PDB file of C-alpha atoms and ligand atoms in Angstrom:
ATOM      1  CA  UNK A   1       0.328 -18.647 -24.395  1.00 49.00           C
ATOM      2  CA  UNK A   2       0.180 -14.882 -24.131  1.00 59.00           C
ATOM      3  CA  UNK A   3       0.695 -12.594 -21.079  1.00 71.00           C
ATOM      4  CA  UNK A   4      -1.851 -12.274 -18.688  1.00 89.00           C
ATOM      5  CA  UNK A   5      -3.742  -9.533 -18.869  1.00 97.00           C
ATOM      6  CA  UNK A   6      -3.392  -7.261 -16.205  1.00 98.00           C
ATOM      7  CA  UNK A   7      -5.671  -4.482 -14.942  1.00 98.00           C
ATOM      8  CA  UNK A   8      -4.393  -0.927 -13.862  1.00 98.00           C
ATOM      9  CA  UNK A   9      -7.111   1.294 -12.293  1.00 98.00           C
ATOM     10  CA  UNK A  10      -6.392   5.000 -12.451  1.00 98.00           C
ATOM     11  CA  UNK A  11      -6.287   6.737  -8.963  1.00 98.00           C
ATOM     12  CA  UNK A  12      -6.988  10.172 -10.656  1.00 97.00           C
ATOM     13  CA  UNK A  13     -10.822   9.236 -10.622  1.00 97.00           C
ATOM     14  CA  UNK A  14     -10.695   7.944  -7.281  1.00 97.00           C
ATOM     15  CA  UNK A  15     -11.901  10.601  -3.912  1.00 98.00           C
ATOM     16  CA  UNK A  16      -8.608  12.301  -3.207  1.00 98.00           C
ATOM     17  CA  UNK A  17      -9.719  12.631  -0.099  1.00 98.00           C
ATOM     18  CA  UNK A  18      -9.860   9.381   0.816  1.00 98.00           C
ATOM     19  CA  UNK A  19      -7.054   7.781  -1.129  1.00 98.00           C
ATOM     20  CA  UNK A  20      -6.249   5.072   1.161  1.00 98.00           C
ATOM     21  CA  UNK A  21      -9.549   3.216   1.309  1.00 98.00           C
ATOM     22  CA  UNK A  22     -10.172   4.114  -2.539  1.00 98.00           C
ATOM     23  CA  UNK A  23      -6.654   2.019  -2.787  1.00 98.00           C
ATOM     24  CA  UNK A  24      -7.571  -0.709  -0.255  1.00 98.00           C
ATOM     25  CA  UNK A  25     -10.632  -1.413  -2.587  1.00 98.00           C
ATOM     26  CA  UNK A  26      -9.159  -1.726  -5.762  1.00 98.00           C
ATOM     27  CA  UNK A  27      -6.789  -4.077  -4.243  1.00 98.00           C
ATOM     28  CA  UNK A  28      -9.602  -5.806  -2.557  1.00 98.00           C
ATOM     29  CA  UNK A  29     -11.549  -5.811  -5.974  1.00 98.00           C
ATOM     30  CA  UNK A  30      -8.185  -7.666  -7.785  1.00 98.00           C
ATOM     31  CA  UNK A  31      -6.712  -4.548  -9.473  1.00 98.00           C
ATOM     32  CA  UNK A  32      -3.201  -5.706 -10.986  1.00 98.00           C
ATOM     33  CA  UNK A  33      -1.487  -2.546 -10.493  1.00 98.00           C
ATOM     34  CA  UNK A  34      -2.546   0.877  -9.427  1.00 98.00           C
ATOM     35  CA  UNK A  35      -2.051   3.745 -12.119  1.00 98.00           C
ATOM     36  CA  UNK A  36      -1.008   6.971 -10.855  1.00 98.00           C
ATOM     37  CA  UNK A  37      -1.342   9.558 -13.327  1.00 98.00           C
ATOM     38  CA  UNK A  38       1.034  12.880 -12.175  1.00 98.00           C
ATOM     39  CA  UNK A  39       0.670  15.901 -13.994  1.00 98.00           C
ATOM     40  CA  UNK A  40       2.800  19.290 -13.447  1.00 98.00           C
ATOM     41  CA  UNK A  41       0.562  21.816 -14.783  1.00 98.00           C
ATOM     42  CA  UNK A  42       3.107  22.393 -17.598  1.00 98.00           C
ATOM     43  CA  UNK A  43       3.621  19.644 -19.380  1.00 98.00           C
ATOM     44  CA  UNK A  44      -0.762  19.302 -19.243  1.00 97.00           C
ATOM     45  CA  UNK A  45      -2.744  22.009 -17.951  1.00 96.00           C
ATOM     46  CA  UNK A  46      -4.235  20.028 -14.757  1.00 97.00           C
ATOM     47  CA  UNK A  47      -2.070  19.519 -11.615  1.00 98.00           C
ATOM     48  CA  UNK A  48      -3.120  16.600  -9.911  1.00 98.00           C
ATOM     49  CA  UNK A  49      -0.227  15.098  -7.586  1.00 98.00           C
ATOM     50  CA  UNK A  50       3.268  14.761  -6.583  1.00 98.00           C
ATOM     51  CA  UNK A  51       5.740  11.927  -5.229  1.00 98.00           C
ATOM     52  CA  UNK A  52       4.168  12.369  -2.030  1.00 98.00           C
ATOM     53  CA  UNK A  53       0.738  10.806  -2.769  1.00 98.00           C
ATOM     54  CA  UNK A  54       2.580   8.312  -4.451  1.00 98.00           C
ATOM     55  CA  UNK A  55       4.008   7.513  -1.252  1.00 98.00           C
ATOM     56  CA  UNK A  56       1.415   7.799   0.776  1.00 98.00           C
ATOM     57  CA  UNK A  57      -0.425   5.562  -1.461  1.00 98.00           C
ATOM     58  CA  UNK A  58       2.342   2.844  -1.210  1.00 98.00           C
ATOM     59  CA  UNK A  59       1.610   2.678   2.398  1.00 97.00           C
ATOM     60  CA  UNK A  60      -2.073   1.686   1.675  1.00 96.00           C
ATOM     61  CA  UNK A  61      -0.889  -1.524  -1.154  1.00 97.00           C
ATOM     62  CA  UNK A  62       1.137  -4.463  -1.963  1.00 97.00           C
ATOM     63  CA  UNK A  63       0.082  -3.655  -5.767  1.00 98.00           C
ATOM     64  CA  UNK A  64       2.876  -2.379  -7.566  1.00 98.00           C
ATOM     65  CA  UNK A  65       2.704   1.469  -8.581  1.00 99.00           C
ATOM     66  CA  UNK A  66       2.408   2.274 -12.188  1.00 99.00           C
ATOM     67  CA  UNK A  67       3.696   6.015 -12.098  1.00 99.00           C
ATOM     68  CA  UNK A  68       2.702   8.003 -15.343  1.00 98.00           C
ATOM     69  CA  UNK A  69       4.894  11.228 -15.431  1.00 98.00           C
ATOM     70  CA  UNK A  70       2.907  14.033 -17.379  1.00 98.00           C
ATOM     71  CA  UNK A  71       5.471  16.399 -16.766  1.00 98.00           C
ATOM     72  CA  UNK A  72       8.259  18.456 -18.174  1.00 98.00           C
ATOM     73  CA  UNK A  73      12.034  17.774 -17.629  1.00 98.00           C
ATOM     74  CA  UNK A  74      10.890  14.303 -16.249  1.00 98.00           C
ATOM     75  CA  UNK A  75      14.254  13.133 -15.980  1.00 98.00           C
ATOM     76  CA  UNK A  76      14.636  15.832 -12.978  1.00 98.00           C
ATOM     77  CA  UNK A  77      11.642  14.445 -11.133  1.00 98.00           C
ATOM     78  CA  UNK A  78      12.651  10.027 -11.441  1.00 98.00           C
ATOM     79  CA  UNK A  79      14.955  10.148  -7.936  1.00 98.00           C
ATOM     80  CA  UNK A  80      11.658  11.376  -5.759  1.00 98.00           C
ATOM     81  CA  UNK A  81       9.422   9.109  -7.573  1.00 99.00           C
ATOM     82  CA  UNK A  82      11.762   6.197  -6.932  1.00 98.00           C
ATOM     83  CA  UNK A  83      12.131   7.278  -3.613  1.00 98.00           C
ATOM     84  CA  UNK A  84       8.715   7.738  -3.189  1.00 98.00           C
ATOM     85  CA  UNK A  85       8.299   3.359  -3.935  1.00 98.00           C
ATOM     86  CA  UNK A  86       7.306   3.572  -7.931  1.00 98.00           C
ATOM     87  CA  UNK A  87       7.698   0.307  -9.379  1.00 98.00           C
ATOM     88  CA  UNK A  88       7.347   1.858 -12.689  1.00 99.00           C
ATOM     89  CA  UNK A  89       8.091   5.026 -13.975  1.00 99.00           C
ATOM     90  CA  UNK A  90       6.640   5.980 -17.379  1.00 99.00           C
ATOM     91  CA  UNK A  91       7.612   9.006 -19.208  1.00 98.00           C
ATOM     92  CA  UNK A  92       6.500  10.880 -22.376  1.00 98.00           C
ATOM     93  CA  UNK A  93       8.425  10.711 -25.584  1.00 98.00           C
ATOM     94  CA  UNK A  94       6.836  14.298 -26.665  1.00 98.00           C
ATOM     95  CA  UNK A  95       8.424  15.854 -22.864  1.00 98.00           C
ATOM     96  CA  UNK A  96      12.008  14.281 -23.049  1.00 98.00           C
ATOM     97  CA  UNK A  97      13.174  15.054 -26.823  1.00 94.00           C
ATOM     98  CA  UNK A  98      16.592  13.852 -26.650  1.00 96.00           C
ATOM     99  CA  UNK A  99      16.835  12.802 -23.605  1.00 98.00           C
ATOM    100  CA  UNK A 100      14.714   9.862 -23.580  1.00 98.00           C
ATOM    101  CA  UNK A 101      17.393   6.962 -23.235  1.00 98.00           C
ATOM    102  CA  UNK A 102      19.288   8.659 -20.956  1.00 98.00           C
ATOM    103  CA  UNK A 103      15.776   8.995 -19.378  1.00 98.00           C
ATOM    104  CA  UNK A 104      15.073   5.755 -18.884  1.00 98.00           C
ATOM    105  CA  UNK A 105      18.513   4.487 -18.037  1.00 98.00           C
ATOM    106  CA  UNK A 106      18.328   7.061 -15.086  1.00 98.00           C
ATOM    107  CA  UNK A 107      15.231   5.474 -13.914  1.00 99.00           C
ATOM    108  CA  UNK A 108      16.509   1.552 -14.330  1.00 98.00           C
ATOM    109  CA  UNK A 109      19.676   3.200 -12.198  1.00 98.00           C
ATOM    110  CA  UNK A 110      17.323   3.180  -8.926  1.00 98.00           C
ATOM    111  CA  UNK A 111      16.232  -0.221  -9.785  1.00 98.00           C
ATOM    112  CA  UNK A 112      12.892   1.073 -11.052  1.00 98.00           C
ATOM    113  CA  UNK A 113      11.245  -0.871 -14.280  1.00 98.00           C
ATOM    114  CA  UNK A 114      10.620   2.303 -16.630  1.00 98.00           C
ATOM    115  CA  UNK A 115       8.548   3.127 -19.885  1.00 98.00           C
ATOM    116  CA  UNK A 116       8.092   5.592 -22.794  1.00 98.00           C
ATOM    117  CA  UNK A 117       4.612   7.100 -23.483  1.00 98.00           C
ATOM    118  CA  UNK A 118       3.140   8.479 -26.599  1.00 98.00           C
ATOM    119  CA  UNK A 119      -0.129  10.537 -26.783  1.00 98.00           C
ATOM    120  CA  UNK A 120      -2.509  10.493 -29.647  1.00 98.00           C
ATOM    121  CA  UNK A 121      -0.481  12.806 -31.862  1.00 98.00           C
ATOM    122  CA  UNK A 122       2.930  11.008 -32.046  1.00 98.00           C
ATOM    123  CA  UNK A 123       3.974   8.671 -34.152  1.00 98.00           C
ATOM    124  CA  UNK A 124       5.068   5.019 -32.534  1.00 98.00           C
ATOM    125  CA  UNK A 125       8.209   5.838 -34.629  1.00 97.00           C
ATOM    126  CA  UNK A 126       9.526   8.392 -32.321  1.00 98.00           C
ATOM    127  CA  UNK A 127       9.659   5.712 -29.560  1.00 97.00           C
ATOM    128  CA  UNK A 128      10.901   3.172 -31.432  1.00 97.00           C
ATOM    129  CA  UNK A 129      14.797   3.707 -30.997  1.00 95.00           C
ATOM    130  CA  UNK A 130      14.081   3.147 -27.323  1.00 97.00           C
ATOM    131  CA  UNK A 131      12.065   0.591 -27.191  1.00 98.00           C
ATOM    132  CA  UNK A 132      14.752  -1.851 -26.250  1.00 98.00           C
ATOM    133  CA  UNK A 133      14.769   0.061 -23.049  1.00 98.00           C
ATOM    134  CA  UNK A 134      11.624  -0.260 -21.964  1.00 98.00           C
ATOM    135  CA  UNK A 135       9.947  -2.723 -19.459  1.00 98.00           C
ATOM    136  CA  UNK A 136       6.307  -0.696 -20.601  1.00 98.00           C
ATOM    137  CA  UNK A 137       5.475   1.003 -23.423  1.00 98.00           C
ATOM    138  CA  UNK A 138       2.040   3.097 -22.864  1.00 98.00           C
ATOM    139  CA  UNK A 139      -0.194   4.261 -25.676  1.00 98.00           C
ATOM    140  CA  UNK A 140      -2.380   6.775 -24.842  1.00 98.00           C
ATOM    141  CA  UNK A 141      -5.976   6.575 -26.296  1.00 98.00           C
ATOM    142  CA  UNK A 142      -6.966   9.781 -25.014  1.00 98.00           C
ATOM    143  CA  UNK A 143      -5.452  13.161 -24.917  1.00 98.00           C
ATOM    144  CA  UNK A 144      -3.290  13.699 -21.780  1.00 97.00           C
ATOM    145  CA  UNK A 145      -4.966  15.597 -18.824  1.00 92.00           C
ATOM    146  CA  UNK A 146      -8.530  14.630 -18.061  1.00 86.00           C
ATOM    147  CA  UNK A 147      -9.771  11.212 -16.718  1.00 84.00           C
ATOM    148  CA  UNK A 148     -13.457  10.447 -18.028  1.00 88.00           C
ATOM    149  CA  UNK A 149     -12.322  10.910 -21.760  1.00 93.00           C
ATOM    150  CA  UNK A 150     -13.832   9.296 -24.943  1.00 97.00           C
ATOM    151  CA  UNK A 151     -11.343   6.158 -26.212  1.00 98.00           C
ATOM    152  CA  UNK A 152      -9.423   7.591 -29.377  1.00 98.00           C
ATOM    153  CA  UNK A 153     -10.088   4.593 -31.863  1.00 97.00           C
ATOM    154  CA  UNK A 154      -7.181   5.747 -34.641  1.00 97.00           C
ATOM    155  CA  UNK A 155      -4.697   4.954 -31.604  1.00 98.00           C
ATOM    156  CA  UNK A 156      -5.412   1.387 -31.707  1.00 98.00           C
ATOM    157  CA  UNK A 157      -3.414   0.658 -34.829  1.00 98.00           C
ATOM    158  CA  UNK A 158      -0.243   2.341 -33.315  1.00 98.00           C
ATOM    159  CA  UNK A 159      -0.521  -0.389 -30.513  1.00 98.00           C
ATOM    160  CA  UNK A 160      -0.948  -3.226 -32.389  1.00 98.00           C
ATOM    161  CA  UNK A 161       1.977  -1.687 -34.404  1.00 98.00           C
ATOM    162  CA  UNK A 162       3.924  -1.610 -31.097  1.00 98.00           C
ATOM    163  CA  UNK A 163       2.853  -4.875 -30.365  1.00 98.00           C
ATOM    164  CA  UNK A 164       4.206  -6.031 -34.028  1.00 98.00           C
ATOM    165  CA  UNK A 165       7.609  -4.317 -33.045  1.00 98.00           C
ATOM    166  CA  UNK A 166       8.016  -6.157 -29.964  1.00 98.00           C
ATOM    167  CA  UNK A 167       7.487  -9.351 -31.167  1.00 98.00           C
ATOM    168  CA  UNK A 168       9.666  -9.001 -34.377  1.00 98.00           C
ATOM    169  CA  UNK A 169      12.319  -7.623 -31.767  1.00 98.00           C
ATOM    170  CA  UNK A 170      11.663 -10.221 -29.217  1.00 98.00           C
ATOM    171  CA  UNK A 171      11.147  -7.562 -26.458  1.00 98.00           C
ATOM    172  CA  UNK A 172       9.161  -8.622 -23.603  1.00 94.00           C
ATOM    173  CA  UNK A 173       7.993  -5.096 -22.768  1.00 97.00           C
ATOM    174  CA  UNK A 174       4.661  -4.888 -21.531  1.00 98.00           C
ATOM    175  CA  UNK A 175       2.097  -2.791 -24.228  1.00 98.00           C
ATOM    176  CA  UNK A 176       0.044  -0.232 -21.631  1.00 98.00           C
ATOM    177  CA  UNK A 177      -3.084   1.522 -22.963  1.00 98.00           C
ATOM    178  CA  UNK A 178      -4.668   4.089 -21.132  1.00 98.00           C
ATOM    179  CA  UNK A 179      -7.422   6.368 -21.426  1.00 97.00           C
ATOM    180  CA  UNK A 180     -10.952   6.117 -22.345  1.00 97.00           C
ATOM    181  CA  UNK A 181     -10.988   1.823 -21.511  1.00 98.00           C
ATOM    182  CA  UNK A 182     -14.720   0.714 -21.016  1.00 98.00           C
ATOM    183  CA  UNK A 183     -16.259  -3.090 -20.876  1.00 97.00           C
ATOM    184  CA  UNK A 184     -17.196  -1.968 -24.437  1.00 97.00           C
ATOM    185  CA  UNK A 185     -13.696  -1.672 -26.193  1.00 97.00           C
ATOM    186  CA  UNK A 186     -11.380  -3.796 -23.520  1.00 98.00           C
ATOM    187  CA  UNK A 187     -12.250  -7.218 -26.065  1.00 97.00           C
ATOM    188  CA  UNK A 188     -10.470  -4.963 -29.157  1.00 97.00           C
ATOM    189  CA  UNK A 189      -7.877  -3.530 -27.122  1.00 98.00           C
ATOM    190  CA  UNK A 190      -6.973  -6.893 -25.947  1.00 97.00           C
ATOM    191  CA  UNK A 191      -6.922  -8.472 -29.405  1.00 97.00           C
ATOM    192  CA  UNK A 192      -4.804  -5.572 -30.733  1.00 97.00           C
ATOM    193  CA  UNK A 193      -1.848  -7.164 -28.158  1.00 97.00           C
ATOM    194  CA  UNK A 194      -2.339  -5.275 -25.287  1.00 98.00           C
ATOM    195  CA  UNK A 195      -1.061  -6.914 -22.334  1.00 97.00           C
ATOM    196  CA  UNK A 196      -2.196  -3.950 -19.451  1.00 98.00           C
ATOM    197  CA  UNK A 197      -5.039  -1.677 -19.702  1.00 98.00           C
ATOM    198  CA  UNK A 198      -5.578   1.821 -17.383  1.00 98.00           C
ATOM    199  CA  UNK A 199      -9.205   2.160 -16.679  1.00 98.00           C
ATOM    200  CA  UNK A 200      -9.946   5.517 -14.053  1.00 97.00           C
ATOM    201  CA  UNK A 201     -13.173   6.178 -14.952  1.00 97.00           C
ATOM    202  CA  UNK A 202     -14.397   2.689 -15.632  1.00 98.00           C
ATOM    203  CA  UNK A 203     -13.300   1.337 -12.684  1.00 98.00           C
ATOM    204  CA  UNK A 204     -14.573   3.946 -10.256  1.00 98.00           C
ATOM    205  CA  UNK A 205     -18.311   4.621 -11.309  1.00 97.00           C
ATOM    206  CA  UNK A 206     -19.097   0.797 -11.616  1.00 98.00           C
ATOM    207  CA  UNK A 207     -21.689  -0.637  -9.574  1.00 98.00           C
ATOM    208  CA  UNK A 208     -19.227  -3.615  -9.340  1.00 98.00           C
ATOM    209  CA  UNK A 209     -16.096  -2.367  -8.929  1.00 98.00           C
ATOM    210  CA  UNK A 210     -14.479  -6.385  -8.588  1.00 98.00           C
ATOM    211  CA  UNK A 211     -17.326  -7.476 -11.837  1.00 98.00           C
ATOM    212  CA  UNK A 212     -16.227  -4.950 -13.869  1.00 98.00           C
ATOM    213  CA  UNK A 213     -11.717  -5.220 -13.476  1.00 98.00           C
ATOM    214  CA  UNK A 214     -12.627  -9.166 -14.008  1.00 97.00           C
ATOM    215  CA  UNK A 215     -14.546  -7.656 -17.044  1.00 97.00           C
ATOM    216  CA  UNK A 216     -11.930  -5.835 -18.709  1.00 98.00           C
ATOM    217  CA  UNK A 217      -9.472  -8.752 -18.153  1.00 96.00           C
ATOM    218  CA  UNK A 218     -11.569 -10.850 -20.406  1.00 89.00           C
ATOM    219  CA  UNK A 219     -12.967  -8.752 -22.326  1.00 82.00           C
ATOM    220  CA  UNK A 220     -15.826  -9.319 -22.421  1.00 70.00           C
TER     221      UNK A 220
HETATM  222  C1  DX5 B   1      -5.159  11.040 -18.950  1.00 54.71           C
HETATM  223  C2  DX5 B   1      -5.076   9.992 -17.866  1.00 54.71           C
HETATM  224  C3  DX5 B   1      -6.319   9.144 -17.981  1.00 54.71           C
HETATM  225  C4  DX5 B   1      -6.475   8.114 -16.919  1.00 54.71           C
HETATM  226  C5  DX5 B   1      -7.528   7.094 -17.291  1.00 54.71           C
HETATM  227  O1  DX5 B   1      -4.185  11.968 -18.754  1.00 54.71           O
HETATM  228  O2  DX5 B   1      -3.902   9.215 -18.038  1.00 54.71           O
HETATM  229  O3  DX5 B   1      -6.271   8.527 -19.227  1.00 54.71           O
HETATM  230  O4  DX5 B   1      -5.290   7.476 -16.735  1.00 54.71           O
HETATM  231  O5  DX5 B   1      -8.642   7.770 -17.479  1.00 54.71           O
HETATM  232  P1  DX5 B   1     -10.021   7.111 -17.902  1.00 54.71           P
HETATM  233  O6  DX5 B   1      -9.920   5.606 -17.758  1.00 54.71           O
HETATM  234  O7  DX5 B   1     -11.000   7.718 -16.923  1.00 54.71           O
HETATM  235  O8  DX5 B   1     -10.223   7.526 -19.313  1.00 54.71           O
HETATM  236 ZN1   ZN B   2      -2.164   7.676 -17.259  1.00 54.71          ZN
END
């Protein structure tokens, strides 16, 4: 029996300026966890937010926090995202070089699960010597920086190639796609092994908001 399918709404295509209710809803509307995508302005061009939204988020939820670090040096900014109540902390491949076990281990050292990402561009091969690490690993389908982007369809075979790696390793990571998830592709995205899909857009201009996360979960 496979993993249950679980549902991660972005917040970066909720009102900022209402946060907590957009956050009460999703919960309300049976979001699994809630996706908060941080960028530094470096690493992508957009700022969005810091550990302190992240926070003040955690006030508004029991759902655990799916922290996705677009940002440089990212093993300098884990200790305030910890802090901050992430219960996962995922980090690109592309933005720690080197330093991505030691990245990882640093975030598993505040008791946080953690995660490698890859964008579009990289090869699942540059993960894969730390995929024993990981409690996540997130394939992005669109490019990083903008919510509201068109799904990437030659990413799809690098997560069912992720999804071939983990089960020949026996890794129970969870396989995270975000970017560019509608009720259209979430059937394929699920079939290629993906046990957690982002949704940001999606999510926040349905009619439905509860119809359409029970949607993607089937996919259907
Ligand atoms: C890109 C972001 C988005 C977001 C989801 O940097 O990571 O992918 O999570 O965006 P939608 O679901 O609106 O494509
Ligand atoms: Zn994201």
């Amino acid at each position: 029996m496979g993993k249950k399918v679980l549902i991660a709404p972005s917040i970066l295509s909720a009102d900022f300026a209402a946060m907590g209710e957009a956050v009460q809803k999703l919960e309300t509307c049976g979001a699994d966890l809630l996706h908060c995508d941080v960028m530094d302005g470096t690493f992508v061009s957009r700022i969005t937010f810091g550990s302190q939204m992240v926070g003040a988020v955690k006030k508004h939820t029991s759902l655990p926090l799916d922290v996705h670090l677009m940002v440089v040096n990212p093993i300098d900014k884990v200790k305030d995202f910890a802090e901050a109540g992430a219960d996962y902390i995922t980090v690109h491949v592309e933005a720690c070089g080197e330093r991505l076990k030691e990245t990882l281990e640093h975030i598993r050292s505040f008791g946080v699960k953690c995660g490698a990402v890859i964008s579009p561009d990289t090869p699942f091969s540059a993960a894969e010597k730390a995929m024993e690490l990981c409690d996540m690993f997130l394939v992005m389908s669109v490019y990083p920086g903008l919510g509201g982007q068109k799904f990437i369809e030659r990413t799809l075979p690098k997560a069912e190639e992720a999804r071939k790696f983990l089960d020949a390793h026996g890794l129970d990571a969870r396989l995270e796609i975000d970017g560019g998830i509608t009720e259209e592709n979430a059937r394929r995205v699920i079939d290629a092994g993906v046990d957690v899909l982002v949704a940001g857009n999606t999510v926040f201009k349905a009619a439905d908001m509860a119809k359409t996360i029970a949607a993607l979960r089937c996919g259907r």
